[in-house]
Amino acid sequence: MVRNGRLSAVLALSCAVAGVGLVGCEDSTKADADASAGERSAAAPGKAADEGLLTGTKKIEVGGRLVNVSCSGTSADGRPVIMLLAGGGDGLEKVAGIQKTLSKKNRVCSYDRLGEGASDQPDGPQTLDSTGKVLTAVLDRVAGDGPVVLAGHSLGGLIAARYAPGHQDRVKGLVLMDATSPTQTADLNKGIPESATGPAVALRDQTLAILHGGEPEMLTVPDGKVRSAGDIPVEVIHHGKQYLAAVPEYGPGLERAWSNGQRKWLAVSSRSRLSTAKNSEHYIYVDQPDVAVQAIERVTSQAADRA
């Protein structure tokens, strides 16, 4: 059996759906815990450009709800702040390892979206617009009016790519690590038709329920065309290892749809680049952290050069 998280990853979320023996999200590893909030809270004081901005791990109030935020490292003048967005079902502890590595040369932040990690539960259904407003409030606290680069995995990548076109004054680069397809519902309905039977049916129906406002985030993720964020530097990274043994009849088609979804995200910028993490499954920043780090640092440097 594939490990928790892998099968559901191809269906757009890091969090595995219930059924088919797959329940909950992939557990954070000990390495994640070792690079936890305690280490981040001990981060060195920021340079003048970072004064007054959030440092360490703290909860901030956004619209009456508490959002858990972590920042580490310092930023050079004009260099964007990096914001990491974890996948569905994952909190900031999942990206702690890559945050620690990136913060050696950059100011890097992450946060638990409402319904995830140590943040409050949402007070009702969420939309991409409402979750975007939370992201805006977080960026105000961690970056002020300075530039940012968003680096998102899975559902976090979709949120980042949907957010950037409407915030071109702030978002100066994107890294999308196996981001959820912009046409995920259609891809899933086509890939696992109504005539399907067995485990694939539960996988399809429960994943669609999550995409359409189910727990933990109660976030509705509609299909849609990819909007342009201009000519900002963008790197789209696709997983290289296939892992759909649990639904062999539909696996190849779902993999093709996922690959097509990665190519669709290239339309988010006229300066997009697609690459493949050949030795990685869905969790690219875990399986090949060097690939993720290098892509994020490239985009951040390119964004700084254009400032």
mmCIF file of N, CA and C in Angstrom, residues 113-226:
data_model
loop_
_atom_site.group_PDB
_atom_site.id
_atom_site.type_symbol
_atom_site.label_atom_id
_atom_site.label_comp_id
_atom_site.label_asym_id
_atom_site.label_seq_id
_atom_site.Cartn_x
_atom_site.Cartn_y
_atom_site.Cartn_z
ATOM 1 N N ARG A 113 -3.025 27.945 7.844
ATOM 2 C CA ARG A 113 -4.298 28.504 7.410
ATOM 3 C C ARG A 113 -5.397 28.130 8.401
ATOM 4 N N LEU A 114 -6.482 28.880 8.426
ATOM 5 C CA LEU A 114 -7.584 28.570 9.334
ATOM 6 C C LEU A 114 -8.043 27.132 9.114
ATOM 7 N N GLY A 115 -8.143 26.393 10.198
ATOM 8 C CA GLY A 115 -8.495 24.985 10.120
ATOM 9 C C GLY A 115 -7.294 24.059 10.137
ATOM 10 N N GLU A 116 -6.103 24.606 10.008
ATOM 11 C CA GLU A 116 -4.888 23.807 9.980
ATOM 12 C C GLU A 116 -4.001 24.117 11.179
ATOM 13 N N GLY A 117 -3.185 23.139 11.573
ATOM 14 C CA GLY A 117 -2.171 23.354 12.599
ATOM 15 C C GLY A 117 -2.714 23.974 13.869
ATOM 16 N N ALA A 118 -2.037 25.011 14.346
ATOM 17 C CA ALA A 118 -2.395 25.668 15.605
ATOM 18 C C ALA A 118 -3.296 26.883 15.415
ATOM 19 N N SER A 119 -3.724 27.147 14.191
ATOM 20 C CA SER A 119 -4.643 28.266 13.959
ATOM 21 C C SER A 119 -6.065 27.879 14.344
ATOM 22 N N ASP A 120 -6.904 28.896 14.546
ATOM 23 C CA ASP A 120 -8.304 28.646 14.872
ATOM 24 C C ASP A 120 -9.020 27.970 13.709
ATOM 25 N N GLN A 121 -10.139 27.346 14.041
ATOM 26 C CA GLN A 121 -11.018 26.823 13.007
ATOM 27 C C GLN A 121 -11.719 27.995 12.323
ATOM 28 N N PRO A 122 -12.034 27.870 11.037
ATOM 29 C CA PRO A 122 -12.799 28.935 10.385
ATOM 30 C C PRO A 122 -14.180 29.038 11.020
ATOM 31 N N ASP A 123 -14.774 30.229 10.983
ATOM 32 C CA ASP A 123 -16.094 30.395 11.583
ATOM 33 C C ASP A 123 -17.213 30.039 10.615
ATOM 34 N N GLY A 124 -16.845 29.519 9.451
ATOM 35 C CA GLY A 124 -17.812 29.098 8.453
ATOM 36 C C GLY A 124 -17.090 28.710 7.182
ATOM 37 N N PRO A 125 -17.836 28.444 6.115
ATOM 38 C CA PRO A 125 -17.206 28.076 4.843
ATOM 39 C C PRO A 125 -16.219 29.141 4.375
ATOM 40 N N GLN A 126 -15.134 28.687 3.748
ATOM 41 C CA GLN A 126 -14.131 29.596 3.203
ATOM 42 C C GLN A 126 -14.128 29.531 1.676
ATOM 43 N N THR A 127 -13.715 30.632 1.071
ATOM 44 C CA THR A 127 -13.530 30.729 -0.375
ATOM 45 C C THR A 127 -12.087 31.130 -0.634
ATOM 46 N N LEU A 128 -11.679 31.074 -1.896
ATOM 47 C CA LEU A 128 -10.333 31.544 -2.226
ATOM 48 C C LEU A 128 -10.186 33.029 -1.909
ATOM 49 N N ASP A 129 -11.275 33.772 -2.000
ATOM 50 C CA ASP A 129 -11.228 35.193 -1.659
ATOM 51 C C ASP A 129 -11.011 35.391 -0.160
ATOM 52 N N SER A 130 -11.754 34.648 0.657
ATOM 53 C CA SER A 130 -11.616 34.841 2.104
ATOM 54 C C SER A 130 -10.277 34.321 2.621
ATOM 55 N N THR A 131 -9.810 33.197 2.090
ATOM 56 C CA THR A 131 -8.502 32.703 2.534
ATOM 57 C C THR A 131 -7.396 33.619 2.022
ATOM 58 N N GLY A 132 -7.645 34.297 0.883
ATOM 59 C CA GLY A 132 -6.706 35.286 0.381
ATOM 60 C C GLY A 132 -6.621 36.510 1.279
ATOM 61 N N LYS A 133 -7.741 36.885 1.881
ATOM 62 C CA LYS A 133 -7.730 38.024 2.804
ATOM 63 C C LYS A 133 -6.918 37.703 4.049
ATOM 64 N N VAL A 134 -6.981 36.455 4.504
ATOM 65 C CA VAL A 134 -6.148 36.042 5.633
ATOM 66 C C VAL A 134 -4.678 36.120 5.237
ATOM 67 N N LEU A 135 -4.353 35.648 4.048
ATOM 68 C CA LEU A 135 -2.974 35.713 3.571
ATOM 69 C C LEU A 135 -2.501 37.158 3.499
ATOM 70 N N THR A 136 -3.340 38.057 3.010
ATOM 71 C CA THR A 136 -2.971 39.475 2.948
ATOM 72 C C THR A 136 -2.649 40.009 4.333
ATOM 73 N N ALA A 137 -3.479 39.691 5.310
ATOM 74 C CA ALA A 137 -3.244 40.168 6.672
ATOM 75 C C ALA A 137 -1.935 39.618 7.234
ATOM 76 N N VAL A 138 -1.639 38.360 6.939
ATOM 77 C CA VAL A 138 -0.386 37.768 7.396
ATOM 78 C C VAL A 138 0.800 38.458 6.739
ATOM 79 N N LEU A 139 0.711 38.693 5.437
ATOM 80 C CA LEU A 139 1.808 39.360 4.731
ATOM 81 C C LEU A 139 2.030 40.772 5.255
ATOM 82 N N ASP A 140 0.960 41.455 5.629
ATOM 83 C CA ASP A 140 1.110 42.788 6.211
ATOM 84 C C ASP A 140 1.981 42.734 7.459
ATOM 85 N N ARG A 141 1.821 41.686 8.252
ATOM 86 C CA ARG A 141 2.565 41.574 9.498
ATOM 87 C C ARG A 141 4.001 41.100 9.292
ATOM 88 N N VAL A 142 4.248 40.295 8.280
ATOM 89 C CA VAL A 142 5.580 39.700 8.130
ATOM 90 C C VAL A 142 6.449 40.411 7.106
ATOM 91 N N ALA A 143 5.827 41.165 6.197
ATOM 92 C CA ALA A 143 6.598 41.821 5.134
ATOM 93 C C ALA A 143 6.323 43.308 5.016
ATOM 94 N N GLY A 144 5.382 43.828 5.790
ATOM 95 C CA GLY A 144 5.043 45.238 5.656
ATOM 96 C C GLY A 144 4.553 45.521 4.252
ATOM 97 N N ASP A 145 5.085 46.565 3.653
ATOM 98 C CA ASP A 145 4.718 46.866 2.263
ATOM 99 C C ASP A 145 5.792 46.400 1.285
ATOM 100 N N GLY A 146 6.674 45.503 1.746
ATOM 101 C CA GLY A 146 7.755 45.005 0.905
ATOM 102 C C GLY A 146 7.319 43.878 -0.004
ATOM 103 N N PRO A 147 8.177 43.493 -0.957
ATOM 104 C CA PRO A 147 7.853 42.434 -1.917
ATOM 105 C C PRO A 147 7.909 41.058 -1.275
ATOM 106 N N VAL A 148 7.176 40.120 -1.851
ATOM 107 C CA VAL A 148 7.175 38.742 -1.351
ATOM 108 C C VAL A 148 7.262 37.763 -2.513
ATOM 109 N N VAL A 149 7.778 36.594 -2.221
ATOM 110 C CA VAL A 149 7.735 35.444 -3.119
ATOM 111 C C VAL A 149 6.909 34.373 -2.419
ATOM 112 N N LEU A 150 5.909 33.843 -3.101
ATOM 113 C CA LEU A 150 5.076 32.783 -2.541
ATOM 114 C C LEU A 150 5.557 31.440 -3.077
ATOM 115 N N ALA A 151 5.797 30.502 -2.169
ATOM 116 C CA ALA A 151 6.220 29.154 -2.555
ATOM 117 C C ALA A 151 5.227 28.171 -1.948
ATOM 118 N N GLY A 152 4.387 27.575 -2.800
ATOM 119 C CA GLY A 152 3.321 26.737 -2.297
ATOM 120 C C GLY A 152 3.380 25.308 -2.790
ATOM 121 N N HIS A 153 2.966 24.392 -1.928
ATOM 122 C CA HIS A 153 2.915 22.972 -2.265
ATOM 123 C C HIS A 153 1.460 22.523 -2.350
ATOM 124 N N SER A 154 1.113 21.759 -3.390
ATOM 125 C CA SER A 154 -0.204 21.155 -3.523
ATOM 126 C C SER A 154 -1.296 22.224 -3.431
ATOM 127 N N LEU A 155 -2.225 22.103 -2.468
ATOM 128 C CA LEU A 155 -3.274 23.106 -2.324
ATOM 129 C C LEU A 155 -2.695 24.481 -2.034
ATOM 130 N N GLY A 156 -1.584 24.533 -1.293
ATOM 131 C CA GLY A 156 -0.921 25.808 -1.039
ATOM 132 C C GLY A 156 -0.420 26.453 -2.313
ATOM 133 N N GLY A 157 -0.001 25.637 -3.296
ATOM 134 C CA GLY A 157 0.419 26.171 -4.582
ATOM 135 C C GLY A 157 -0.737 26.760 -5.344
ATOM 136 N N LEU A 158 -1.882 26.084 -5.316
ATOM 137 C CA LEU A 158 -3.069 26.629 -5.986
ATOM 138 C C LEU A 158 -3.466 27.960 -5.367
ATOM 139 N N ILE A 159 -3.487 28.037 -4.040
ATOM 140 C CA ILE A 159 -3.855 29.285 -3.373
ATOM 141 C C ILE A 159 -2.898 30.403 -3.779
ATOM 142 N N ALA A 160 -1.599 30.105 -3.808
ATOM 143 C CA ALA A 160 -0.606 31.112 -4.187
ATOM 144 C C ALA A 160 -0.821 31.593 -5.620
ATOM 145 N N ALA A 161 -1.073 30.657 -6.535
ATOM 146 C CA ALA A 161 -1.235 31.017 -7.946
ATOM 147 C C ALA A 161 -2.537 31.765 -8.195
ATOM 148 N N ARG A 162 -3.576 31.481 -7.442
ATOM 149 C CA ARG A 162 -4.829 32.221 -7.560
ATOM 150 C C ARG A 162 -4.729 33.606 -6.927
ATOM 151 N N TYR A 163 -3.899 33.738 -5.928
ATOM 152 C CA TYR A 163 -3.738 34.998 -5.199
ATOM 153 C C TYR A 163 -2.891 36.010 -5.970
ATOM 154 N N ALA A 164 -1.830 35.540 -6.602
ATOM 155 C CA ALA A 164 -0.831 36.433 -7.202
ATOM 156 C C ALA A 164 -1.383 37.409 -8.241
ATOM 157 N N PRO A 165 -2.255 36.990 -9.166
ATOM 158 C CA PRO A 165 -2.713 37.942 -10.192
ATOM 159 C C PRO A 165 -3.397 39.187 -9.635
ATOM 160 N N GLY A 166 -4.080 39.064 -8.519
ATOM 161 C CA GLY A 166 -4.760 40.207 -7.932
ATOM 162 C C GLY A 166 -3.905 41.002 -6.976
ATOM 163 N N HIS A 167 -2.643 40.608 -6.802
ATOM 164 C CA HIS A 167 -1.756 41.282 -5.847
ATOM 165 C C HIS A 167 -0.365 41.453 -6.448
ATOM 166 N N GLN A 168 -0.342 41.949 -7.678
ATOM 167 C CA GLN A 168 0.927 42.104 -8.391
ATOM 168 C C GLN A 168 1.804 43.192 -7.793
ATOM 169 N N ASP A 169 1.208 44.086 -7.002
ATOM 170 C CA ASP A 169 2.002 45.111 -6.327
ATOM 171 C C ASP A 169 2.878 44.512 -5.238
ATOM 172 N N ARG A 170 2.516 43.319 -4.782
ATOM 173 C CA ARG A 170 3.202 42.697 -3.656
ATOM 174 C C ARG A 170 3.914 41.408 -4.030
ATOM 175 N N VAL A 171 3.250 40.540 -4.786
ATOM 176 C CA VAL A 171 3.821 39.234 -5.129
ATOM 177 C C VAL A 171 4.736 39.381 -6.339
ATOM 178 N N LYS A 172 6.013 39.122 -6.144
ATOM 179 C CA LYS A 172 7.014 39.339 -7.187
ATOM 180 C C LYS A 172 7.622 38.046 -7.720
ATOM 181 N N GLY A 173 7.116 36.907 -7.257
ATOM 182 C CA GLY A 173 7.602 35.623 -7.747
ATOM 183 C C GLY A 173 6.792 34.490 -7.155
ATOM 184 N N LEU A 174 6.773 33.354 -7.865
ATOM 185 C CA LEU A 174 6.030 32.177 -7.423
ATOM 186 C C LEU A 174 6.858 30.919 -7.639
ATOM 187 N N VAL A 175 6.756 29.988 -6.696
ATOM 188 C CA VAL A 175 7.262 28.631 -6.883
ATOM 189 C C VAL A 175 6.107 27.696 -6.545
ATOM 190 N N LEU A 176 5.695 26.886 -7.525
ATOM 191 C CA LEU A 176 4.555 25.996 -7.369
ATOM 192 C C LEU A 176 5.063 24.560 -7.377
ATOM 193 N N MET A 177 5.000 23.914 -6.223
ATOM 194 C CA MET A 177 5.528 22.557 -6.069
ATOM 195 C C MET A 177 4.386 21.549 -6.131
ATOM 196 N N ASP A 178 4.224 20.935 -7.304
ATOM 197 C CA ASP A 178 3.151 19.970 -7.510
ATOM 198 C C ASP A 178 1.811 20.551 -7.078
ATOM 199 N N ALA A 179 1.538 21.758 -7.562
ATOM 200 C CA ALA A 179 0.322 22.467 -7.174
ATOM 201 C C ALA A 179 -0.929 21.757 -7.685
ATOM 202 N N THR A 180 -1.983 21.823 -6.896
ATOM 203 C CA THR A 180 -3.278 21.296 -7.310
ATOM 204 C C THR A 180 -3.666 21.865 -8.666
ATOM 205 N N SER A 181 -4.161 21.019 -9.543
ATOM 206 C CA SER A 181 -4.541 21.443 -10.889
ATOM 207 C C SER A 181 -5.624 22.524 -10.846
ATOM 208 N N PRO A 182 -5.559 23.501 -11.750
ATOM 209 C CA PRO A 182 -6.608 24.524 -11.803
ATOM 210 C C PRO A 182 -7.946 23.966 -12.280
ATOM 211 N N THR A 183 -7.940 22.734 -12.807
ATOM 212 C CA THR A 183 -9.177 22.084 -13.247
ATOM 213 C C THR A 183 -9.329 20.742 -12.532
ATOM 214 N N GLN A 184 -9.069 20.727 -11.236
ATOM 215 C CA GLN A 184 -8.994 19.470 -10.500
ATOM 216 C C GLN A 184 -10.320 18.711 -10.455
ATOM 217 N N THR A 185 -11.431 19.415 -10.266
ATOM 218 C CA THR A 185 -12.719 18.717 -10.200
ATOM 219 C C THR A 185 -13.036 18.035 -11.521
ATOM 220 N N ALA A 186 -12.850 18.755 -12.622
ATOM 221 C CA ALA A 186 -13.101 18.167 -13.932
ATOM 222 C C ALA A 186 -12.142 17.017 -14.208
ATOM 223 N N ASP A 187 -10.888 17.187 -13.827
ATOM 224 C CA ASP A 187 -9.897 16.132 -14.033
ATOM 225 C C ASP A 187 -10.305 14.861 -13.292
ATOM 226 N N LEU A 188 -10.789 15.039 -12.074
ATOM 227 C CA LEU A 188 -11.154 13.896 -11.254
ATOM 228 C C LEU A 188 -12.411 13.203 -11.770
ATOM 229 N N ASN A 189 -13.405 14.003 -12.160
ATOM 230 C CA ASN A 189 -14.639 13.412 -12.694
ATOM 231 C C ASN A 189 -14.395 12.666 -14.001
ATOM 232 N N LYS A 190 -13.484 13.175 -14.803
ATOM 233 C CA LYS A 190 -13.151 12.501 -16.050
ATOM 234 C C LYS A 190 -12.279 11.273 -15.789
ATOM 235 N N GLY A 191 -11.374 11.399 -14.844
ATOM 236 C CA GLY A 191 -10.437 10.317 -14.581
ATOM 237 C C GLY A 191 -11.069 9.130 -13.895
ATOM 238 N N ILE A 192 -12.066 9.389 -13.047
ATOM 239 C CA ILE A 192 -12.795 8.313 -12.367
ATOM 240 C C ILE A 192 -14.279 8.524 -12.649
ATOM 241 N N PRO A 193 -14.806 7.951 -13.710
ATOM 242 C CA PRO A 193 -16.182 8.222 -14.154
ATOM 243 C C PRO A 193 -17.235 7.650 -13.217
ATOM 244 N N GLU A 194 -18.489 8.022 -13.459
ATOM 245 C CA GLU A 194 -19.606 7.533 -12.653
ATOM 246 C C GLU A 194 -19.710 6.019 -12.689
ATOM 247 N N SER A 195 -19.268 5.422 -13.776
ATOM 248 C CA SER A 195 -19.356 3.966 -13.925
ATOM 249 C C SER A 195 -18.318 3.217 -13.104
ATOM 250 N N ALA A 196 -17.408 3.931 -12.479
ATOM 251 C CA ALA A 196 -16.339 3.295 -11.707
ATOM 252 C C ALA A 196 -16.909 2.561 -10.501
ATOM 253 N N THR A 197 -16.190 1.556 -10.050
ATOM 254 C CA THR A 197 -16.574 0.804 -8.854
ATOM 255 C C THR A 197 -15.347 0.620 -7.970
ATOM 256 N N GLY A 198 -15.590 0.160 -6.746
ATOM 257 C CA GLY A 198 -14.492 -0.160 -5.858
ATOM 258 C C GLY A 198 -13.877 1.050 -5.182
ATOM 259 N N PRO A 199 -12.625 0.925 -4.739
ATOM 260 C CA PRO A 199 -11.953 1.992 -3.982
ATOM 261 C C PRO A 199 -11.911 3.327 -4.713
ATOM 262 N N ALA A 200 -11.862 3.309 -6.043
ATOM 263 C CA ALA A 200 -11.767 4.554 -6.799
ATOM 264 C C ALA A 200 -12.977 5.454 -6.550
ATOM 265 N N VAL A 201 -14.150 4.856 -6.334
ATOM 266 C CA VAL A 201 -15.364 5.650 -6.119
ATOM 267 C C VAL A 201 -15.249 6.455 -4.827
ATOM 268 N N ALA A 202 -14.825 5.779 -3.748
ATOM 269 C CA ALA A 202 -14.670 6.478 -2.480
ATOM 270 C C ALA A 202 -13.618 7.568 -2.589
ATOM 271 N N LEU A 203 -12.548 7.262 -3.290
ATOM 272 C CA LEU A 203 -11.471 8.233 -3.471
ATOM 273 C C LEU A 203 -11.979 9.475 -4.190
ATOM 274 N N ARG A 204 -12.727 9.260 -5.275
ATOM 275 C CA ARG A 204 -13.278 10.380 -6.041
ATOM 276 C C ARG A 204 -14.254 11.199 -5.203
ATOM 277 N N ASP A 205 -15.228 10.527 -4.600
ATOM 278 C CA ASP A 205 -16.297 11.244 -3.907
ATOM 279 C C ASP A 205 -15.799 11.995 -2.684
ATOM 280 N N GLN A 206 -14.907 11.375 -1.937
ATOM 281 C CA GLN A 206 -14.422 12.034 -0.729
ATOM 282 C C GLN A 206 -13.465 13.183 -1.054
ATOM 283 N N THR A 207 -12.685 13.015 -2.113
ATOM 284 C CA THR A 207 -11.798 14.106 -2.504
ATOM 285 C C THR A 207 -12.606 15.288 -3.024
ATOM 286 N N LEU A 208 -13.644 15.011 -3.811
ATOM 287 C CA LEU A 208 -14.512 16.091 -4.287
ATOM 288 C C LEU A 208 -15.171 16.807 -3.116
ATOM 289 N N ALA A 209 -15.542 16.055 -2.082
ATOM 290 C CA ALA A 209 -16.150 16.678 -0.907
ATOM 291 C C ALA A 209 -15.177 17.666 -0.256
ATOM 292 N N ILE A 210 -13.886 17.286 -0.188
ATOM 293 C CA ILE A 210 -12.883 18.186 0.386
ATOM 294 C C ILE A 210 -12.718 19.428 -0.484
ATOM 295 N N LEU A 211 -12.658 19.230 -1.789
ATOM 296 C CA LEU A 211 -12.499 20.362 -2.703
ATOM 297 C C LEU A 211 -13.691 21.303 -2.672
ATOM 298 N N HIS A 212 -14.842 20.788 -2.274
ATOM 299 C CA HIS A 212 -16.063 21.585 -2.299
ATOM 300 C C HIS A 212 -16.492 22.031 -0.905
ATOM 301 N N GLY A 213 -15.522 22.267 -0.034
ATOM 302 C CA GLY A 213 -15.822 22.883 1.249
ATOM 303 C C GLY A 213 -15.783 21.963 2.448
ATOM 304 N N GLY A 214 -15.207 20.781 2.307
ATOM 305 C CA GLY A 214 -15.116 19.865 3.440
ATOM 306 C C GLY A 214 -14.006 20.242 4.401
ATOM 307 N N GLU A 215 -13.916 19.486 5.465
ATOM 308 C CA GLU A 215 -12.874 19.740 6.459
ATOM 309 C C GLU A 215 -11.506 19.362 5.912
ATOM 310 N N PRO A 216 -10.408 19.900 6.472
ATOM 311 C CA PRO A 216 -10.374 20.692 7.690
ATOM 312 C C PRO A 216 -10.553 22.201 7.478
ATOM 313 N N GLU A 217 -10.315 22.692 6.263
ATOM 314 C CA GLU A 217 -10.334 24.133 6.043
ATOM 315 C C GLU A 217 -11.700 24.675 5.631
ATOM 316 N N MET A 218 -12.620 23.779 5.246
ATOM 317 C CA MET A 218 -13.935 24.204 4.765
ATOM 318 C C MET A 218 -13.790 25.181 3.591
ATOM 319 N N LEU A 219 -12.802 24.908 2.743
ATOM 320 C CA LEU A 219 -12.453 25.790 1.639
ATOM 321 C C LEU A 219 -12.986 25.231 0.326
ATOM 322 N N THR A 220 -13.772 26.017 -0.383
ATOM 323 C CA THR A 220 -14.265 25.624 -1.693
ATOM 324 C C THR A 220 -13.243 26.024 -2.751
ATOM 325 N N VAL A 221 -12.859 25.060 -3.595
ATOM 326 C CA VAL A 221 -11.819 25.279 -4.603
ATOM 327 C C VAL A 221 -12.415 25.012 -5.979
ATOM 328 N N PRO A 222 -13.008 26.013 -6.611
ATOM 329 C CA PRO A 222 -13.627 25.793 -7.924
ATOM 330 C C PRO A 222 -12.595 25.707 -9.037
ATOM 331 N N ASP A 223 -12.930 25.003 -10.099
ATOM 332 C CA ASP A 223 -12.101 25.006 -11.298
ATOM 333 C C ASP A 223 -12.145 26.395 -11.930
ATOM 334 N N GLY A 224 -11.142 26.721 -12.718
ATOM 335 C CA GLY A 224 -11.141 28.009 -13.396
ATOM 336 C C GLY A 224 -9.915 28.182 -14.255
ATOM 337 N N LYS A 225 -9.992 29.136 -15.171
ATOM 338 C CA LYS A 225 -8.852 29.457 -16.010
ATOM 339 C C LYS A 225 -7.753 30.104 -15.177
ATOM 340 N N VAL A 226 -6.534 29.956 -15.642
ATOM 341 C CA VAL A 226 -5.402 30.544 -14.945
ATOM 342 C C VAL A 226 -5.274 32.008 -15.355
#
